[in-house]
Coordinates of C-alpha atoms and ligand atoms in Angstrom, one line a residue:
X1 CA 90.2 78.0 88.2
X2 CA 86.9 79.3 89.6
X3 CA 86.7 80.9 92.9
X4 CA 84.6 78.6 95.2
X5 CA 81.2 79.7 96.1
X6 CA 81.0 81.1 99.6
X7 CA 79.0 79.0 102.0
X8 CA 76.7 81.4 103.8
X9 CA 76.3 80.2 107.4
X10 CA 72.8 79.7 108.6
X11 CA 71.4 80.6 112.0
X12 CA 71.9 76.9 113.0
X13 CA 75.7 77.6 112.6
X14 CA 75.4 80.1 115.4
X15 CA 75.1 83.2 113.2
X16 CA 72.2 85.6 113.0
X17 CA 71.1 86.1 109.4
X18 CA 73.3 89.1 108.7
X19 CA 76.4 88.3 110.9
X20 CA 78.9 86.4 109.0
X21 CA 82.2 85.1 110.3
X22 CA 84.8 85.8 107.5
X23 CA 86.8 82.7 108.3
X24 CA 83.7 80.4 108.6
X25 CA 83.1 80.9 104.9
X26 CA 86.7 80.3 103.8
X27 CA 87.2 77.1 102.1
X28 CA 89.7 74.5 103.4
X29 CA 91.9 73.3 100.5
X30 CA 91.3 69.6 99.9
X31 CA 94.6 68.7 98.4
X32 CA 97.8 68.0 100.3
X33 CA 100.4 70.7 99.9
X34 CA 104.1 71.3 100.6
X35 CA 104.7 75.1 101.1
X36 CA 108.3 76.1 100.4
X37 CA 109.5 79.5 101.5
X38 CA 112.6 80.9 99.9
X39 CA 113.9 83.6 102.3
X40 CA 112.4 81.9 105.4
X41 CA 114.6 83.7 107.8
X42 CA 113.5 87.1 106.5
X43 CA 111.1 89.8 107.5
X44 CA 108.1 88.8 105.4
X45 CA 108.2 85.3 106.8
X46 CA 108.2 86.6 110.4
X47 CA 105.7 89.4 109.9
X48 CA 103.2 88.0 107.4
X49 CA 103.6 84.4 106.2
X50 CA 103.9 82.4 109.4
X51 CA 101.4 84.4 111.4
X52 CA 98.9 84.0 108.5
X53 CA 99.6 80.2 108.3
X54 CA 99.2 79.9 112.1
X55 CA 95.8 81.8 111.9
X56 CA 94.7 79.3 109.2
X57 CA 95.9 76.5 111.5
X58 CA 93.8 78.0 114.4
X59 CA 90.7 77.9 112.1
X60 CA 91.5 74.4 110.8
X61 CA 91.9 75.7 107.3
X62 CA 95.2 74.3 106.4
X63 CA 95.2 71.5 103.8
X64 CA 95.7 67.9 104.8
X65 CA 99.3 66.8 105.2
X66 CA 100.4 70.4 105.0
X67 CA 104.2 70.8 105.5
X68 CA 106.3 74.0 105.4
X69 CA 110.0 73.9 104.2
X70 CA 111.9 77.1 105.0
X71 CA 114.9 77.7 102.7
X72 CA 117.4 80.4 103.5
X73 CA 121.1 81.1 103.9
X74 CA 120.9 81.9 107.7
X75 CA 122.1 78.8 109.5
X76 CA 119.2 77.2 111.4
X77 CA 117.8 73.7 111.9
X78 CA 114.2 72.5 112.3
X79 CA 114.3 73.2 116.0
X80 CA 115.7 76.7 116.0
X81 CA 113.4 77.6 113.0
X82 CA 110.4 76.5 115.0
X83 CA 111.6 78.5 118.0
X84 CA 112.1 81.6 115.9
X85 CA 108.7 81.2 114.3
X86 CA 107.0 80.8 117.6
X87 CA 108.4 84.1 118.7
X88 CA 107.2 85.6 115.5
X89 CA 103.7 84.4 116.1
X90 CA 103.7 85.5 119.7
X91 CA 104.9 89.0 118.7
X92 CA 102.6 89.4 115.8
X93 CA 99.7 91.8 116.0
X94 CA 98.0 90.0 113.2
X95 CA 98.2 86.5 114.7
X96 CA 95.3 84.9 116.5
X97 CA 95.8 84.6 120.3
X98 CA 98.6 82.2 121.0
X99 CA 97.3 78.7 121.7
X100 CA 99.9 76.2 122.8
X101 CA 98.0 73.2 121.6
X102 CA 97.5 74.6 118.1
X103 CA 101.1 75.7 118.1
X104 CA 102.4 72.3 118.9
X105 CA 100.4 70.7 116.0
X106 CA 101.5 73.5 113.6
X107 CA 105.2 73.6 114.7
X108 CA 105.6 69.9 113.8
X109 CA 104.9 70.8 110.2
X110 CA 107.8 73.3 110.0
X111 CA 111.2 72.3 108.6
X112 CA 114.3 74.2 107.6
X113 CA 117.1 73.9 105.0
X114 CA 120.1 76.1 105.4
X115 CA 121.3 76.7 101.9
X116 CA 122.6 79.1 99.3
X117 CA 120.2 79.9 96.5
X118 CA 122.9 79.4 93.9
X119 CA 124.4 76.0 95.0
X120 CA 122.7 72.7 94.2
X121 CA 122.8 71.2 97.7
X122 CA 119.8 73.0 99.1
X123 CA 117.6 72.0 96.1
X124 CA 118.7 68.4 96.4
X125 CA 117.9 68.4 100.1
X126 CA 114.6 69.9 99.5
X127 CA 113.7 67.3 96.8
X128 CA 114.7 64.5 99.1
X129 CA 112.7 65.8 102.1
X130 CA 109.6 66.4 100.1
X131 CA 109.7 63.1 98.1
X132 CA 110.4 61.0 101.1
X133 CA 107.4 62.6 103.0
X134 CA 104.9 62.3 100.1
X135 CA 106.0 58.7 99.4
X136 CA 105.6 57.7 103.1
X137 CA 102.2 59.3 103.2
X138 CA 101.3 58.1 99.7
X139 CA 100.0 61.5 98.7
X140 CA 100.4 63.7 95.5
X141 CA 103.5 65.8 95.4
X142 CA 101.8 69.2 95.3
X143 CA 104.1 72.2 95.8
X144 CA 103.6 75.9 96.4
X145 CA 106.9 77.8 96.2
X146 CA 107.0 81.2 97.7
X147 CA 109.6 83.8 96.8
X148 CA 110.0 85.9 100.0
X149 CA 113.6 86.8 99.3
X150 CA 115.1 90.0 98.0
X151 CA 113.8 90.4 94.4
X152 CA 117.4 90.1 93.2
X153 CA 117.2 86.4 93.8
X154 CA 113.9 85.7 92.0
X155 CA 115.3 84.9 88.6
X156 CA 118.1 82.7 90.1
X157 CA 115.7 80.7 92.2
X158 CA 113.2 80.1 89.4
X159 CA 115.9 79.0 87.0
X160 CA 117.4 76.6 89.7
X161 CA 114.0 75.1 90.4
X162 CA 113.8 74.4 86.6
X163 CA 117.3 73.1 86.4
X164 CA 116.9 70.7 89.3
X165 CA 113.6 69.3 88.0
X166 CA 111.6 70.7 90.9
X167 CA 108.7 72.0 88.7
X168 CA 106.1 69.8 87.2
X169 CA 103.3 71.2 85.0
X170 CA 100.1 71.9 86.8
X171 CA 98.2 68.7 87.3
X172 CA 100.9 66.7 85.6
X173 CA 99.4 63.2 85.0
X174 CA 96.2 64.7 86.3
X175 CA 97.2 64.3 89.9
X176 CA 99.7 66.9 91.2
X177 CA 100.5 70.5 90.8
X178 CA 103.4 73.0 91.3
X179 CA 102.7 76.7 91.7
X180 CA 104.8 79.7 92.6
X181 CA 103.9 82.9 94.5
X182 CA 106.0 85.9 93.6
X183 CA 106.1 88.8 96.1
X184 CA 106.2 92.4 95.1
X185 CA 108.2 94.4 93.9
X186 CA 107.7 92.5 90.6
X187 CA 110.5 94.2 88.6
X188 CA 112.0 97.7 89.0
X189 CA 110.6 99.1 85.8
X190 CA 108.9 97.9 82.6
X191 CA 112.0 96.3 81.1
X192 CA 112.9 94.4 84.3
X193 CA 109.3 93.2 84.8
X194 CA 109.2 91.9 81.2
X195 CA 112.6 90.2 81.8
X196 CA 111.3 88.6 85.0
X197 CA 108.1 87.4 83.4
X198 CA 110.2 85.9 80.6
X199 CA 112.4 84.0 83.0
X200 CA 109.5 82.7 85.0
X201 CA 107.7 81.6 81.8
X202 CA 110.7 79.5 80.9
X203 CA 110.0 77.3 83.9
X204 CA 106.4 77.9 84.9
X205 CA 103.2 78.3 82.8
X206 CA 101.3 81.6 83.4
X207 CA 98.5 79.7 85.2
X208 CA 101.0 78.4 87.8
X209 CA 102.2 81.9 88.7
X210 CA 100.6 83.9 91.5
X211 CA 101.9 87.5 91.6
X212 CA 100.9 88.8 95.0
X213 CA 99.6 92.3 95.8
X214 CA 98.3 92.3 99.3
X215 CA 95.7 95.0 98.5
X216 CA 93.8 92.5 96.5
X217 CA 93.4 90.2 99.6
X218 CA 91.9 93.0 101.6
X219 CA 88.3 92.5 102.4
X220 CA 87.5 96.1 101.7
X221 CA 89.0 96.0 98.3
X222 CA 87.0 92.9 97.4
X223 CA 84.0 94.7 98.9
X224 CA 84.3 97.4 96.1
X225 CA 83.3 94.6 93.7
X226 CA 80.4 93.7 95.9
X227 CA 79.3 97.3 96.3
X228 CA 79.5 98.0 92.6
X229 CA 78.2 94.8 91.1
X230 CA 75.7 93.5 93.7
X231 CA 73.7 96.7 94.1
X232 CA 71.5 97.8 91.2
X233 CA 71.4 101.5 92.3
X234 CA 75.1 101.9 91.8
X235 CA 75.7 101.0 88.2
X236 CA 73.5 103.7 86.6
X237 CA 75.5 106.5 88.3
X238 CA 78.9 105.0 88.1
X239 CA 80.2 106.9 85.1
X240 CA 81.2 110.3 83.7
X241 CA 77.6 111.6 83.6
X242 CA 77.3 111.6 87.4
X243 CA 80.9 111.5 88.7
X244 CA 82.9 114.7 88.8
X245 CA 86.2 113.1 89.9
X246 CA 87.7 110.3 91.9
X247 CA 90.4 110.6 94.6
X248 CA 92.5 107.5 95.6
X249 CA 94.6 108.0 98.7
X250 CA 97.0 105.7 100.6
X251 CA 98.4 107.8 103.4
X252 CA 100.6 106.4 106.1
X253 CA 101.9 107.9 109.3
X254 CA 104.8 105.4 109.3
X255 CA 108.1 106.4 107.9
X256 CA 110.4 103.9 106.1
X257 CA 111.2 102.2 109.4
X258 CA 114.1 99.8 109.0
X259 CA 113.6 99.5 105.2
X260 CA 115.7 102.5 104.3
X261 CA 118.0 100.6 102.0
X262 CA 115.2 99.0 100.0
X263 CA 113.2 102.2 99.9
X264 CA 116.1 104.2 98.5
X265 CA 116.0 102.1 95.4
X266 CA 112.2 102.0 95.2
X267 CA 110.6 105.3 96.3
X268 CA 106.8 105.8 96.6
X269 CA 106.0 105.5 92.9
X270 CA 107.3 102.0 92.8
X271 CA 106.4 101.0 96.3
X272 CA 102.8 102.0 96.3
X273 CA 101.5 103.6 93.1
X274 CA 102.5 101.1 90.4
X275 CA 100.9 98.2 92.4
X276 CA 98.5 99.1 95.2
X277 CA 97.0 102.3 93.9
X278 CA 96.7 100.9 90.4
X279 CA 94.8 97.9 91.8
X280 CA 92.3 100.3 93.4
X281 CA 92.0 102.3 90.2
X282 CA 91.3 99.1 88.3
X283 CA 88.5 97.8 90.6
X284 CA 86.9 101.2 90.7
X285 CA 87.0 101.6 86.9
X286 CA 86.5 98.1 85.6
X287 CA 83.6 97.0 83.5
X288 CA 81.5 94.2 85.0
X289 CA 83.2 90.9 84.4
X290 CA 81.2 88.0 83.0
X291 CA 81.9 85.8 86.0
X292 CA 83.8 86.1 89.3
X293 CA 86.8 84.1 88.2
X294 CA 90.4 84.7 87.3
X295 CA 90.2 85.3 83.5
X296 CA 87.1 87.5 83.3
X297 CA 88.1 89.6 86.3
X298 CA 91.7 90.1 85.2
X299 CA 90.7 90.8 81.6
X300 CA 88.4 93.7 82.7
X301 CA 91.1 95.1 85.1
X302 CA 93.7 95.0 82.4
X303 CA 91.3 96.9 80.1
X304 CA 91.4 99.8 82.6
X305 CA 95.2 100.0 82.6
X306 CA 95.2 99.8 78.9
X307 CA 92.8 102.8 78.8
X308 CA 94.9 105.1 81.0
X309 CA 96.0 108.1 79.0
X310 CA 99.8 107.9 78.6
X311 CA 101.7 110.4 80.7
X312 CA 103.3 113.1 78.6
X313 CA 106.8 113.8 79.9
X314 CA 106.4 117.4 78.6
X315 CA 103.6 118.3 81.0
X316 CA 104.7 116.4 84.1
X317 CA 104.5 119.5 86.3
X318 CA 100.7 119.7 85.6
X319 CA 99.9 116.1 86.5
X320 CA 102.5 114.8 88.9
X321 CA 104.1 115.9 92.2
X322 CA 106.8 114.2 94.2
X323 CA 107.7 114.9 97.8
X324 CA 110.0 113.9 100.6
X325 CA 109.3 114.3 104.3
X326 CA 111.5 116.3 106.6
X327 CA 111.5 116.2 110.4
X328 CA 108.2 116.8 112.0
X329 CA 105.7 115.4 114.5
X330 CA 103.5 112.3 114.4
X331 CA 100.9 112.0 117.2
X332 CA 102.7 114.8 119.0
X333 CA 106.0 113.0 119.0
X334 CA 109.0 114.4 117.1
X335 CA 110.3 112.2 114.2
X336 CA 113.3 112.5 112.0
X337 CA 113.2 113.4 108.3
X338 CA 113.6 110.8 105.6
X339 CA 117.3 111.7 105.0
X340 CA 118.0 111.0 108.7
X341 CA 116.5 107.5 108.6
X342 CA 118.9 104.5 108.9
X343 CA 120.1 103.2 105.5
X344 CA 119.2 106.4 103.7
X345 CA 121.6 108.7 101.8
X346 CA 121.7 112.1 103.7
X347 CA 121.4 113.8 100.2
X348 CA 118.7 111.4 99.0
X349 CA 116.3 112.6 96.3
X350 CA 114.0 109.5 96.7
X351 CA 110.4 110.4 96.8
X352 CA 108.3 109.4 99.8
X353 CA 105.2 111.1 98.4
X354 CA 103.5 111.1 95.0
X355 CA 100.4 112.8 93.7
X356 CA 99.2 112.1 90.2
X357 CA 96.3 113.1 88.0
X358 CA 95.3 110.5 85.5
X359 CA 92.5 109.9 82.9
X360 CA 91.0 106.7 81.9
X361 CA 90.1 107.2 78.3
X362 CA 87.0 105.0 77.6
X363 CA 83.3 105.3 77.2
X364 CA 82.6 105.2 81.0
X365 CA 85.3 107.5 82.2
X366 CA 86.3 109.9 79.4
X367 CA 87.3 113.4 80.9
X368 CA 86.9 112.3 84.6
X369 CA 90.1 113.1 86.5
X370 CA 91.5 110.5 88.8
X371 CA 93.7 112.0 91.5
X372 CA 96.0 109.5 93.2
X373 CA 98.3 110.2 96.1
X374 CA 100.3 108.2 98.5
X375 CA 102.9 109.1 101.1
X376 CA 104.8 108.2 104.2
X377 CA 104.7 110.2 107.4
X378 CA 101.5 112.0 106.5
X379 CA 99.0 113.4 109.0
X380 CA 96.9 110.3 109.3
X381 CA 96.8 106.6 108.3
X382 CA 94.1 106.5 105.8
X383 CA 93.5 104.4 102.6
X384 CA 90.4 105.4 100.9
X385 CA 88.6 106.1 97.6
X386 CA 86.5 109.2 97.4
X387 CA 84.0 109.5 94.6
X388 CA 82.8 113.0 94.2
X389 CA 79.5 113.4 92.3
X390 CA 78.6 116.3 90.1
X391 CA 76.6 119.2 91.6
X392 CA 72.9 119.3 90.9
X393 CA 72.2 121.0 87.6
X394 CA 69.8 123.6 88.9
X395 CA 69.2 124.9 92.4
X396 CA 65.8 126.2 93.2
X397 CA 67.0 127.0 96.7
X398 CA 68.3 130.5 96.4
X399 CA 71.6 130.7 98.2
X400 CA 73.8 133.7 99.0
X401 CA 76.8 134.1 96.8
X402 CA 79.1 132.7 99.5
X403 CA 77.0 129.6 100.1
X404 CA 77.6 126.5 98.0
X405 CA 75.8 123.3 98.3
X406 CA 78.3 120.5 98.8
X407 CA 78.5 117.8 96.1
X408 CA 77.6 114.3 97.2
X409 CA 80.6 112.2 98.2
X410 CA 80.9 108.5 98.5
X411 CA 83.8 107.5 100.6
X412 CA 85.1 103.9 100.5
X413 CA 87.3 103.5 103.5
X414 CA 89.8 100.7 102.9
X415 CA 91.7 101.2 106.1
X416 CA 91.5 101.9 109.0
X417 CA 87.9 101.9 110.2
X418 CA 86.8 100.0 107.1
X419 CA 83.5 100.9 105.7
X420 CA 81.5 103.2 103.3
X421 CA 80.2 106.6 103.9
X422 CA 77.8 108.7 101.8
X423 CA 77.5 112.5 102.2
X424 CA 74.3 114.1 101.1
X425 CA 72.4 117.3 101.9
X426 CA 69.5 117.4 104.3
X427 CA 67.1 119.9 105.6
X428 CA 67.8 121.1 109.1
X429 CA 64.6 120.7 111.2
X430 CA 62.8 124.0 111.7
X431 CA 60.5 126.4 109.9
X432 CA 63.1 127.6 107.5
X433 CA 64.7 125.8 104.6
X434 CA 68.3 125.4 105.9
X435 CA 70.5 122.8 104.4
X436 CA 73.4 120.9 105.9
X437 CA 75.6 118.1 104.8
X438 CA 75.1 114.9 106.6
X439 CA 77.0 111.6 106.4
X440 CA 75.6 108.1 106.5
X441 CA 78.2 105.6 107.7
X442 CA 78.5 101.8 107.2
X443 CA 81.2 100.2 109.4
X444 CA 82.4 96.8 108.4
X445 CA 83.4 95.7 111.9
X446 CA 80.4 97.0 113.6
X447 CA 78.0 95.5 111.1
X448 CA 79.6 92.1 110.6
X449 CA 81.0 91.8 114.2
X450 CA 84.1 90.0 112.9
X451 CA 87.7 90.8 112.5
X452 CA 88.4 90.1 108.8
X453 CA 90.9 87.6 107.8
X454 CA 94.3 89.2 107.0
X455 CA 95.1 89.7 103.3
X456 CA 97.8 87.0 103.5
X457 CA 95.4 84.4 104.9
X458 CA 93.0 84.9 102.0
X459 CA 95.7 85.0 99.4
X460 CA 97.7 82.0 100.7
X461 CA 94.5 79.9 100.8
X462 CA 93.6 80.9 97.3
X463 CA 97.0 79.9 96.0
X464 CA 96.7 76.5 97.7
X465 CA 93.2 76.1 96.2
X466 CA 94.4 77.2 92.8
X467 CA 92.3 80.3 92.5
X468 CA 94.1 83.1 90.6
X469 CA 91.3 85.7 90.8
X470 CA 93.1 87.9 93.4
X471 CA 96.5 87.7 91.8
X472 CA 98.2 89.7 89.2
X473 CA 98.7 88.4 85.7
X474 CA 101.8 89.1 83.6
X475 CA 100.1 91.6 81.3
X476 CA 98.6 93.6 84.3
X477 CA 102.0 94.0 85.9
X478 CA 103.6 95.1 82.6
X479 CA 100.8 97.5 81.8
X480 CA 101.1 99.2 85.2
X481 CA 104.8 99.6 84.8
X482 CA 104.3 101.1 81.3
X483 CA 102.0 103.8 82.8
X484 CA 104.6 105.1 85.2
X485 CA 107.6 104.6 82.9
X486 CA 107.8 108.2 81.7
X487 CA 107.7 109.5 85.3
X488 CA 110.4 107.0 86.4
X489 CA 112.6 108.2 83.6
X490 CA 112.2 111.9 84.1
X491 CA 112.3 111.7 87.9
X492 CA 115.4 109.6 88.0
X493 CA 117.2 112.0 85.6
X494 CA 116.2 115.3 87.1
X495 CA 116.2 117.0 90.5
X496 CA 112.9 117.8 92.2
X497 CA 111.5 121.1 91.1
X498 CA 111.2 122.1 94.8
X499 CA 114.3 120.9 96.7
X500 CA 113.7 118.0 99.1
X501 CA 112.5 117.8 101.9
X502 CA 109.4 119.6 100.8
X503 CA 106.9 118.5 103.5
X504 CA 107.2 118.2 107.2
X505 CA 106.4 114.8 108.8
X506 CA 102.8 114.8 110.1
X507 CA 101.4 117.1 107.4
X508 CA 99.3 116.2 104.3
X509 CA 102.3 116.4 101.9
X510 CA 103.8 119.1 99.7
X511 CA 102.0 122.3 98.9
X512 CA 102.5 121.5 95.2
X513 CA 100.1 118.6 95.6
X514 CA 97.4 120.9 97.0
X515 CA 98.1 123.2 94.1
X516 CA 97.8 120.3 91.6
X517 CA 94.2 119.6 92.5
X518 CA 93.3 123.3 93.3
X519 CA 94.1 124.3 89.7
X520 CA 91.1 122.2 88.7
X521 CA 88.9 124.0 91.4
X522 CA 89.0 120.9 93.7
X523 CA 90.6 119.9 97.0
X524 CA 91.9 116.8 98.6
X525 CA 89.6 115.0 100.9
X526 CA 91.7 114.9 104.1
X527 CA 90.3 112.9 107.0
X528 CA 90.2 115.0 110.2
X529 CA 93.4 113.9 112.0
X530 CA 91.9 113.8 115.5
X531 CA 89.0 111.5 114.5
X532 CA 90.9 109.4 112.0
X533 CA 91.5 106.4 114.3
X534 CA 88.0 106.4 115.8
X535 CA 85.4 103.8 115.0
X536 CA 82.4 105.0 113.1
X537 CA 79.1 103.7 114.4
X538 CA 77.4 100.8 112.4
X539 CA 74.9 102.8 110.4
X540 CA 74.5 106.4 111.5
X541 CA 73.9 109.8 110.2
X542 CA 76.4 112.4 111.3
X543 CA 76.3 116.1 110.8
X544 CA 79.2 117.4 108.8
X545 CA 80.2 120.7 107.4
X546 CA 78.5 124.0 108.2
X547 CA 74.8 124.6 107.8
X548 CA 73.9 126.4 104.6
X549 CA 70.9 128.6 104.8
X550 CA 68.6 129.7 102.0
X551 CA 68.3 133.5 102.0
X552 CA 65.7 134.4 104.5
X553 CA 64.1 136.9 102.2
X554 CA 63.0 134.0 100.0
X555 CA 61.1 132.3 102.8
X556 CA 57.8 133.4 104.0
X557 CA 58.3 134.6 107.6
X558 CA 55.9 133.7 110.4
X559 CA 52.8 135.8 110.1
X560 CA 53.8 137.1 106.7
X561 CA 51.4 136.3 103.8
X562 CA 52.7 134.2 101.0
X563 CA 52.5 136.0 97.7
X564 CA 49.8 134.5 95.5
Ligands
LIG1 C1 103.7 97.7 101.2 C2 104.8 98.8 101.0 O1 103.6 97.0 99.9 O2 102.5 98.3 101.6 C3 105.0 99.5 102.3 O3 106.0 98.2 100.6 C4 103.6 100.0 102.8 O4 105.9 100.5 102.2 C5 102.6 99.0 102.8 O5 103.8 100.5 104.1 C6 101.2 99.6 103.1 O6 100.3 98.5 103.2 P1 98.9 98.8 104.0 O7 98.2 97.5 104.0 O8 99.3 99.2 105.4 O9 98.2 99.9 103.3

């Protein structure tokens, strides 16, 4: 289904012409909806789902007759579930300020079923509760199921939904729909992802399935599409002729926190690279879609994954580095190493850092290296895409042998301090031709004066509306697993080349990752640690780097005659 056109608010709506409130242009779903959360007593429900739904309630964006049915094994009733969720919203950093009046209206919509995912009782209760409500209200029985459990239950729950007749085809009899949102991780490797897709397709049609990757709901990731395809100056230079290489970084200062047990079976390659980093790679590399809607957009993104040059297990050392953090310091505070984290094997060889060099073998990108890296407990929280342009072909400024003009950089900051920066060379004011790199910054929050909706708000709303544009399709998930499959196989079968831990918490990762990019005569773009959390001004020009002077001998000195 098409993504609805954004309604741009006018000055009469209280906005100046270029200040847009993100939520004011979100569309309220028109059709009633029952939202069923499997795993409602879990972490995701507390941290993401309920705060996002509450925010939508604050902005009056929930559908009419919206009801939530929590379903989990932890014993609770409607009342204790509501209390628990109230606490979750009050404690959430992502939730709008707590408003008792909104909360009362929202809490009435929350219900809970204590049940085992295997036994029929819970599914029967669920069916009874929903059907009695929709009959009483005389509304269509639209359902959005959400799998927020451990992935080990996904196939079981889907098959039980089918077995108990709780799934109708989308718009059965033209009036009602059933959809399912599947959380990541979607599979553990290519084989398990294919098996999960096959199990889901026995019960749901592909158009009913919403595979979530929260990176796609981020404003800044969607803004990459706007930046690339709504600005005519970008397209002519967005290719191998002008771009030297691309770096995609998702660096975190956080460790594995309380998720040691999960992380032990996942590692950074599965947790971040296969999904989030490949999503960024896809939006950076994709060809222009015909329209901004699910099929066109996802076709073009899948083309990118199809074009990634397969990883050759024979030369892994040249293109991939894995790392694991040891003890160190984050923001001046000592932190333990990964092997000392709760739930982690003290001999663990699970990677908490990955650096990869990939190529996208198509007309636009042939021979342009894409360097991807992600890691926990790194020096700064920073998710960004850096496009480094080629150097100018000829320099008529004559520089000394040590001086090098910096190449232009386009930095797309996904988080924090969302925005875009362009680095270029400028003449330093004065009589001599002295060059220096300067940086022009665009800051999302400063310019639009709005806190963007969280990724989950956007994505939940889209699923209720029936817009698949920002969700993963079966083929995309399988293609991205296929890319990393050779790495998964080799890394699970072999010990790391350099024994773990191989980087200290609070640094930029293993030395081998610096060597990987240095071999190509390049270097990682590391944000300065001290300034990383600071807000950049709205649109500004900052001085960066050192001044580069043209050799004085080449410049006519004051009072000296120019040669004719
Ligand atoms: C999740 C991973 O998908 O993304 C986490 O499981 C990671 O390990 C998180 O911390 C990062 O998300 P963000 O939005 O902070 O970049």
